[in-house]
Amino acid sequence: PTYTTILGGASSMLEDCGPNVAKWLEEATGISECRLVGISENFRRYVKVNPNQGDDIPTGLMPSVSLADEAPFLLTTRSSLADLNKRLGKKGKQEVDMRRFRPNIVIDGLQPWEEDSLKRIRIGAVEFHVWQRCGRCTMTTIDRDSLERGGEPLSTLSNFRERDNGQRNFGMHLIPARPWDLTEQRISVGDEVEILEYDEERRG
């Protein structure tokens, strides 16, 4: 069966993975009547522009995305997390770990918040456009172990990372420079990251 759901304000078609998968998932999680669904092969979602960010999609590109909010890849840096935690510590607040921000690419070697100014990078042999800044929501305030909610780190991000349009940014959305093909394009832990171009407007 297929289901229709709302993702990012738009209707999306999801396909059920079947009763055998559901049975295994129910036994593994202890959640009764849960189902596993995914994007149907007959349906495509595309990256979503956040109008409050002002970051246009690179010319000629309209990459697809699965169930992520806005883009297929989210890049964060350890240095920015360290800076954020330093600020939390000065307020007497508990540090947070990277799971709060749910990235799928985490890199070392940049100055705190330098990722904002990147325009094109290469990870291993794969080139990416560093496209749209990632505005954070209240999901970041949920402790991943206890599932308890609090005000941080969103409150602290608001103090020094909030833009005029209310976006409190942490991380950058990436778009592959050419259509993603797993047979040819792969990135791995330990790959070298090369900065190909900075965005001079964001850099300023």
PDB file of C-alpha atoms in Angstrom:
ATOM      1  CA  PRO A   1       0.000   0.000   0.000  1.00  0.00           C
ATOM      2  CA  THR A   2       0.935   3.626  -0.395  1.00  0.00           C
ATOM      3  CA  TYR A   3       0.307   6.546   1.914  1.00  0.00           C
ATOM      4  CA  THR A   4       0.194  10.274   1.384  1.00  0.00           C
ATOM      5  CA  THR A   5       1.789  12.502   3.986  1.00  0.00           C
ATOM      6  CA  ILE A   6       2.809  16.143   4.326  1.00  0.00           C
ATOM      7  CA  LEU A   7       6.566  16.809   4.346  1.00  0.00           C
ATOM      8  CA  GLY A   8       7.836  20.366   4.408  1.00  0.00           C
ATOM      9  CA  GLY A   9       4.387  21.692   3.594  1.00  0.00           C
ATOM     10  CA  ALA A  10       4.005  19.563   0.445  1.00  0.00           C
ATOM     11  CA  SER A  11       2.239  16.283  -0.207  1.00  0.00           C
ATOM     12  CA  SER A  12       4.505  13.240  -0.611  1.00  0.00           C
ATOM     13  CA  MET A  13       3.745   9.637  -1.522  1.00  0.00           C
ATOM     14  CA  LEU A  14       5.216   6.929   0.707  1.00  0.00           C
ATOM     15  CA  GLU A  15       5.265   3.197   0.048  1.00  0.00           C
ATOM     16  CA  ASP A  16       4.783   0.607   2.792  1.00  0.00           C
ATOM     17  CA  CYS A  17       7.619  -1.937   3.050  1.00  0.00           C
ATOM     18  CA  GLY A  18       5.245  -4.785   3.823  1.00  0.00           C
ATOM     19  CA  PRO A  19       4.028  -6.956   6.716  1.00  0.00           C
ATOM     20  CA  ASN A  20       7.248  -8.932   7.249  1.00  0.00           C
ATOM     21  CA  VAL A  21       9.258  -5.769   7.766  1.00  0.00           C
ATOM     22  CA  ALA A  22       6.516  -4.367  10.005  1.00  0.00           C
ATOM     23  CA  LYS A  23       6.510  -7.524  12.138  1.00  0.00           C
ATOM     24  CA  TRP A  24      10.291  -7.382  12.607  1.00  0.00           C
ATOM     25  CA  LEU A  25      10.143  -3.670  13.422  1.00  0.00           C
ATOM     26  CA  GLU A  26       7.379  -4.171  15.968  1.00  0.00           C
ATOM     27  CA  GLU A  27       9.358  -6.931  17.710  1.00  0.00           C
ATOM     28  CA  ALA A  28      12.575  -4.887  17.656  1.00  0.00           C
ATOM     29  CA  THR A  29      11.048  -1.667  19.002  1.00  0.00           C
ATOM     30  CA  GLY A  30       8.184  -2.928  21.131  1.00  0.00           C
ATOM     31  CA  ILE A  31       5.903  -0.459  19.357  1.00  0.00           C
ATOM     32  CA  SER A  32       2.674  -2.137  18.317  1.00  0.00           C
ATOM     33  CA  GLU A  33       1.287  -1.703  14.809  1.00  0.00           C
ATOM     34  CA  CYS A  34       4.258   0.358  13.586  1.00  0.00           C
ATOM     35  CA  ARG A  35       5.083   0.349   9.889  1.00  0.00           C
ATOM     36  CA  LEU A  36       8.168   1.173   7.833  1.00  0.00           C
ATOM     37  CA  VAL A  37       7.596   3.399   4.824  1.00  0.00           C
ATOM     38  CA  GLY A  38       9.847   5.049   2.268  1.00  0.00           C
ATOM     39  CA  ILE A  39       9.692   7.202  -0.837  1.00  0.00           C
ATOM     40  CA  SER A  40       7.878   5.364  -3.621  1.00  0.00           C
ATOM     41  CA  GLU A  41       9.855   4.624  -6.793  1.00  0.00           C
ATOM     42  CA  ASN A  42       7.042   6.364  -8.661  1.00  0.00           C
ATOM     43  CA  PHE A  43       7.380   9.609  -6.724  1.00  0.00           C
ATOM     44  CA  ARG A  44      10.128  12.186  -6.341  1.00  0.00           C
ATOM     45  CA  ARG A  45      10.724  14.948  -3.831  1.00  0.00           C
ATOM     46  CA  TYR A  46      13.082  17.791  -4.573  1.00  0.00           C
ATOM     47  CA  VAL A  47      15.209  20.066  -2.434  1.00  0.00           C
ATOM     48  CA  LYS A  48      13.233  22.769  -0.700  1.00  0.00           C
ATOM     49  CA  VAL A  49      14.211  26.418  -0.743  1.00  0.00           C
ATOM     50  CA  ASN A  50      13.766  28.166   2.593  1.00  0.00           C
ATOM     51  CA  PRO A  51      12.639  31.673   1.563  1.00  0.00           C
ATOM     52  CA  ASN A  52      13.877  33.087   4.862  1.00  0.00           C
ATOM     53  CA  GLN A  53      17.481  32.163   4.047  1.00  0.00           C
ATOM     54  CA  GLY A  54      17.905  33.896   0.696  1.00  0.00           C
ATOM     55  CA  ASP A  55      20.079  31.103  -0.715  1.00  0.00           C
ATOM     56  CA  ASP A  56      19.149  30.297  -4.324  1.00  0.00           C
ATOM     57  CA  ILE A  57      19.582  26.812  -5.783  1.00  0.00           C
ATOM     58  CA  PRO A  58      22.655  26.727  -8.062  1.00  0.00           C
ATOM     59  CA  THR A  59      21.652  27.297 -11.690  1.00  0.00           C
ATOM     60  CA  GLY A  60      20.532  24.197 -13.558  1.00  0.00           C
ATOM     61  CA  LEU A  61      20.209  21.957 -10.500  1.00  0.00           C
ATOM     62  CA  MET A  62      17.097  20.488  -8.883  1.00  0.00           C
ATOM     63  CA  PRO A  63      18.335  17.476  -6.890  1.00  0.00           C
ATOM     64  CA  SER A  64      15.971  14.963  -5.394  1.00  0.00           C
ATOM     65  CA  VAL A  65      15.742  14.293  -1.662  1.00  0.00           C
ATOM     66  CA  SER A  66      14.269  11.448   0.364  1.00  0.00           C
ATOM     67  CA  LEU A  67      12.636  12.216   3.720  1.00  0.00           C
ATOM     68  CA  ALA A  68      15.027  14.942   4.861  1.00  0.00           C
ATOM     69  CA  ASP A  69      13.493  18.377   5.414  1.00  0.00           C
ATOM     70  CA  GLU A  70      15.250  20.431   2.751  1.00  0.00           C
ATOM     71  CA  ALA A  71      18.298  18.751   1.192  1.00  0.00           C
ATOM     72  CA  PRO A  72      20.004  15.353   0.890  1.00  0.00           C
ATOM     73  CA  PHE A  73      23.139  16.355   2.823  1.00  0.00           C
ATOM     74  CA  LEU A  74      23.690  18.446   5.939  1.00  0.00           C
ATOM     75  CA  LEU A  75      27.245  19.439   6.809  1.00  0.00           C
ATOM     76  CA  THR A  76      28.328  20.572  10.274  1.00  0.00           C
ATOM     77  CA  THR A  77      31.753  21.148  11.836  1.00  0.00           C
ATOM     78  CA  ARG A  78      33.238  20.076  15.145  1.00  0.00           C
ATOM     79  CA  SER A  79      34.715  23.544  15.654  1.00  0.00           C
ATOM     80  CA  SER A  80      31.299  25.222  15.527  1.00  0.00           C
ATOM     81  CA  LEU A  81      29.897  22.705  18.002  1.00  0.00           C
ATOM     82  CA  ALA A  82      32.876  23.339  20.304  1.00  0.00           C
ATOM     83  CA  ASP A  83      32.255  27.087  20.122  1.00  0.00           C
ATOM     84  CA  LEU A  84      28.580  26.623  20.888  1.00  0.00           C
ATOM     85  CA  ASN A  85      29.370  24.389  23.861  1.00  0.00           C
ATOM     86  CA  LYS A  86      31.861  26.953  25.154  1.00  0.00           C
ATOM     87  CA  ARG A  87      29.081  29.536  25.122  1.00  0.00           C
ATOM     88  CA  LEU A  88      26.693  27.124  26.841  1.00  0.00           C
ATOM     89  CA  GLY A  89      29.302  26.488  29.534  1.00  0.00           C
ATOM     90  CA  LYS A  90      29.689  30.196  30.231  1.00  0.00           C
ATOM     91  CA  LYS A  91      25.942  30.318  30.914  1.00  0.00           C
ATOM     92  CA  GLY A  92      26.153  27.319  33.223  1.00  0.00           C
ATOM     93  CA  LYS A  93      24.283  25.157  30.737  1.00  0.00           C
ATOM     94  CA  GLN A  94      25.014  21.546  29.834  1.00  0.00           C
ATOM     95  CA  GLU A  95      26.936  20.819  26.650  1.00  0.00           C
ATOM     96  CA  VAL A  96      25.143  19.206  23.715  1.00  0.00           C
ATOM     97  CA  ASP A  97      26.473  16.627  21.289  1.00  0.00           C
ATOM     98  CA  MET A  98      26.255  16.600  17.512  1.00  0.00           C
ATOM     99  CA  ARG A  99      23.227  14.310  17.504  1.00  0.00           C
ATOM    100  CA  ARG A 100      21.074  17.310  18.362  1.00  0.00           C
ATOM    101  CA  PHE A 101      21.682  18.650  14.845  1.00  0.00           C
ATOM    102  CA  ARG A 102      21.284  15.386  12.878  1.00  0.00           C
ATOM    103  CA  PRO A 103      23.974  15.947  10.208  1.00  0.00           C
ATOM    104  CA  ASN A 104      25.134  13.241   7.834  1.00  0.00           C
ATOM    105  CA  ILE A 105      28.510  14.914   7.158  1.00  0.00           C
ATOM    106  CA  VAL A 106      30.720  16.236   9.988  1.00  0.00           C
ATOM    107  CA  ILE A 107      34.124  17.738   9.232  1.00  0.00           C
ATOM    108  CA  ASP A 108      37.196  18.963  11.108  1.00  0.00           C
ATOM    109  CA  GLY A 109      39.768  21.602  10.253  1.00  0.00           C
ATOM    110  CA  LEU A 110      37.702  24.774   9.827  1.00  0.00           C
ATOM    111  CA  GLN A 111      37.393  27.802  12.060  1.00  0.00           C
ATOM    112  CA  PRO A 112      34.126  28.013  14.005  1.00  0.00           C
ATOM    113  CA  TRP A 113      31.285  28.979  11.670  1.00  0.00           C
ATOM    114  CA  GLU A 114      33.561  29.093   8.616  1.00  0.00           C
ATOM    115  CA  GLU A 115      31.210  26.649   6.926  1.00  0.00           C
ATOM    116  CA  ASP A 116      28.737  29.534   6.438  1.00  0.00           C
ATOM    117  CA  SER A 117      31.051  31.084   3.854  1.00  0.00           C
ATOM    118  CA  LEU A 118      31.789  27.994   1.765  1.00  0.00           C
ATOM    119  CA  LYS A 119      30.385  27.818  -1.763  1.00  0.00           C
ATOM    120  CA  ARG A 120      31.919  24.696  -3.320  1.00  0.00           C
ATOM    121  CA  ILE A 121      33.848  21.851  -1.719  1.00  0.00           C
ATOM    122  CA  ARG A 122      35.173  18.440  -2.694  1.00  0.00           C
ATOM    123  CA  ILE A 123      34.924  15.500  -0.311  1.00  0.00           C
ATOM    124  CA  GLY A 124      37.078  12.665  -1.553  1.00  0.00           C
ATOM    125  CA  ALA A 125      36.331  12.689  -5.282  1.00  0.00           C
ATOM    126  CA  VAL A 126      32.810  14.146  -5.005  1.00  0.00           C
ATOM    127  CA  GLU A 127      32.107  17.839  -5.529  1.00  0.00           C
ATOM    128  CA  PHE A 128      29.297  19.613  -3.685  1.00  0.00           C
ATOM    129  CA  HIS A 129      27.646  23.004  -3.786  1.00  0.00           C
ATOM    130  CA  VAL A 130      27.450  24.370  -0.235  1.00  0.00           C
ATOM    131  CA  TRP A 131      24.005  25.699  -0.786  1.00  0.00           C
ATOM    132  CA  GLN A 132      21.589  26.735   1.937  1.00  0.00           C
ATOM    133  CA  ARG A 133      22.076  27.624   5.576  1.00  0.00           C
ATOM    134  CA  CYS A 134      20.173  25.351   7.950  1.00  0.00           C
ATOM    135  CA  GLY A 135      17.784  27.136  10.274  1.00  0.00           C
ATOM    136  CA  ARG A 136      17.263  25.150  13.452  1.00  0.00           C
ATOM    137  CA  CYS A 137      13.987  24.279  15.148  1.00  0.00           C
ATOM    138  CA  THR A 138      12.887  22.941  18.535  1.00  0.00           C
ATOM    139  CA  MET A 139      14.028  19.419  17.615  1.00  0.00           C
ATOM    140  CA  THR A 140      17.501  20.537  18.721  1.00  0.00           C
ATOM    141  CA  THR A 141      16.183  21.030  22.263  1.00  0.00           C
ATOM    142  CA  ILE A 142      15.385  17.321  22.752  1.00  0.00           C
ATOM    143  CA  ASP A 143      17.993  15.312  24.659  1.00  0.00           C
ATOM    144  CA  ARG A 144      18.705  12.254  22.492  1.00  0.00           C
ATOM    145  CA  ASP A 145      19.149   9.941  25.492  1.00  0.00           C
ATOM    146  CA  SER A 146      16.438  11.057  27.919  1.00  0.00           C
ATOM    147  CA  LEU A 147      14.072  12.564  25.282  1.00  0.00           C
ATOM    148  CA  GLU A 148      13.513  15.472  27.652  1.00  0.00           C
ATOM    149  CA  ARG A 149      12.983  18.932  26.201  1.00  0.00           C
ATOM    150  CA  GLY A 150      14.745  22.109  27.270  1.00  0.00           C
ATOM    151  CA  GLY A 151      15.487  25.566  25.957  1.00  0.00           C
ATOM    152  CA  GLU A 152      19.004  24.857  24.764  1.00  0.00           C
ATOM    153  CA  PRO A 153      20.863  25.082  22.486  1.00  0.00           C
ATOM    154  CA  LEU A 154      18.251  27.147  20.651  1.00  0.00           C
ATOM    155  CA  SER A 155      18.263  29.899  23.262  1.00  0.00           C
ATOM    156  CA  THR A 156      22.030  30.371  23.009  1.00  0.00           C
ATOM    157  CA  LEU A 157      21.978  30.181  19.208  1.00  0.00           C
ATOM    158  CA  SER A 158      19.421  32.982  19.286  1.00  0.00           C
ATOM    159  CA  ASN A 159      21.921  35.193  21.112  1.00  0.00           C
ATOM    160  CA  PHE A 160      24.570  35.171  18.397  1.00  0.00           C
ATOM    161  CA  ARG A 161      23.355  33.200  15.359  1.00  0.00           C
ATOM    162  CA  GLU A 162      19.891  34.608  14.701  1.00  0.00           C
ATOM    163  CA  ARG A 163      19.478  36.554  11.482  1.00  0.00           C
ATOM    164  CA  ASP A 164      16.974  39.354  10.832  1.00  0.00           C
ATOM    165  CA  ASN A 165      14.476  36.836   9.446  1.00  0.00           C
ATOM    166  CA  GLY A 166      14.525  34.744  12.616  1.00  0.00           C
ATOM    167  CA  GLN A 167      16.640  31.873  11.277  1.00  0.00           C
ATOM    168  CA  ARG A 168      19.014  30.430  13.897  1.00  0.00           C
ATOM    169  CA  ASN A 169      21.557  28.620  11.781  1.00  0.00           C
ATOM    170  CA  PHE A 170      23.772  25.645  12.490  1.00  0.00           C
ATOM    171  CA  GLY A 171      25.119  23.732   9.509  1.00  0.00           C
ATOM    172  CA  MET A 172      24.929  23.963   5.738  1.00  0.00           C
ATOM    173  CA  HIS A 173      22.863  22.033   3.210  1.00  0.00           C
ATOM    174  CA  LEU A 174      24.885  20.464   0.405  1.00  0.00           C
ATOM    175  CA  ILE A 175      23.850  19.588  -3.146  1.00  0.00           C
ATOM    176  CA  PRO A 176      25.954  17.239  -5.310  1.00  0.00           C
ATOM    177  CA  ALA A 177      27.431  19.094  -8.285  1.00  0.00           C
ATOM    178  CA  ARG A 178      26.103  16.337 -10.553  1.00  0.00           C
ATOM    179  CA  PRO A 179      23.288  13.810 -10.118  1.00  0.00           C
ATOM    180  CA  TRP A 180      24.052  11.378  -7.317  1.00  0.00           C
ATOM    181  CA  ASP A 181      25.047   7.901  -8.437  1.00  0.00           C
ATOM    182  CA  LEU A 182      26.117   5.428  -5.758  1.00  0.00           C
ATOM    183  CA  THR A 183      27.973   3.325  -8.312  1.00  0.00           C
ATOM    184  CA  GLU A 184      30.338   6.225  -9.030  1.00  0.00           C
ATOM    185  CA  GLN A 185      30.046   8.691  -6.158  1.00  0.00           C
ATOM    186  CA  ARG A 186      30.848   7.669  -2.616  1.00  0.00           C
ATOM    187  CA  ILE A 187      32.210   9.507   0.387  1.00  0.00           C
ATOM    188  CA  SER A 188      33.697   7.848   3.453  1.00  0.00           C
ATOM    189  CA  VAL A 189      34.857   8.641   6.967  1.00  0.00           C
ATOM    190  CA  GLY A 190      38.377  10.030   6.713  1.00  0.00           C
ATOM    191  CA  ASP A 191      38.001  11.540   3.239  1.00  0.00           C
ATOM    192  CA  GLU A 192      39.908  14.762   2.654  1.00  0.00           C
ATOM    193  CA  VAL A 193      37.820  17.925   2.300  1.00  0.00           C
ATOM    194  CA  GLU A 194      39.021  20.516  -0.200  1.00  0.00           C
ATOM    195  CA  ILE A 195      37.591  24.039  -0.323  1.00  0.00           C
ATOM    196  CA  LEU A 196      37.109  24.964  -3.974  1.00  0.00           C
ATOM    197  CA  GLU A 197      35.353  28.317  -3.606  1.00  0.00           C
ATOM    198  CA  TYR A 198      34.064  30.703  -0.973  1.00  0.00           C
ATOM    199  CA  ASP A 199      30.804  32.632  -1.175  1.00  0.00           C
ATOM    200  CA  GLU A 200      32.117  36.189  -0.890  1.00  0.00           C
ATOM    201  CA  GLU A 201      28.715  37.622   0.044  1.00  0.00           C
ATOM    202  CA  ARG A 202      28.222  35.226   2.945  1.00  0.00           C
ATOM    203  CA  ARG A 203      31.908  35.535   3.810  1.00  0.00           C
ATOM    204  CA  GLY A 204      31.515  39.273   4.276  1.00  0.00           C
TER     205      GLY A 204
END
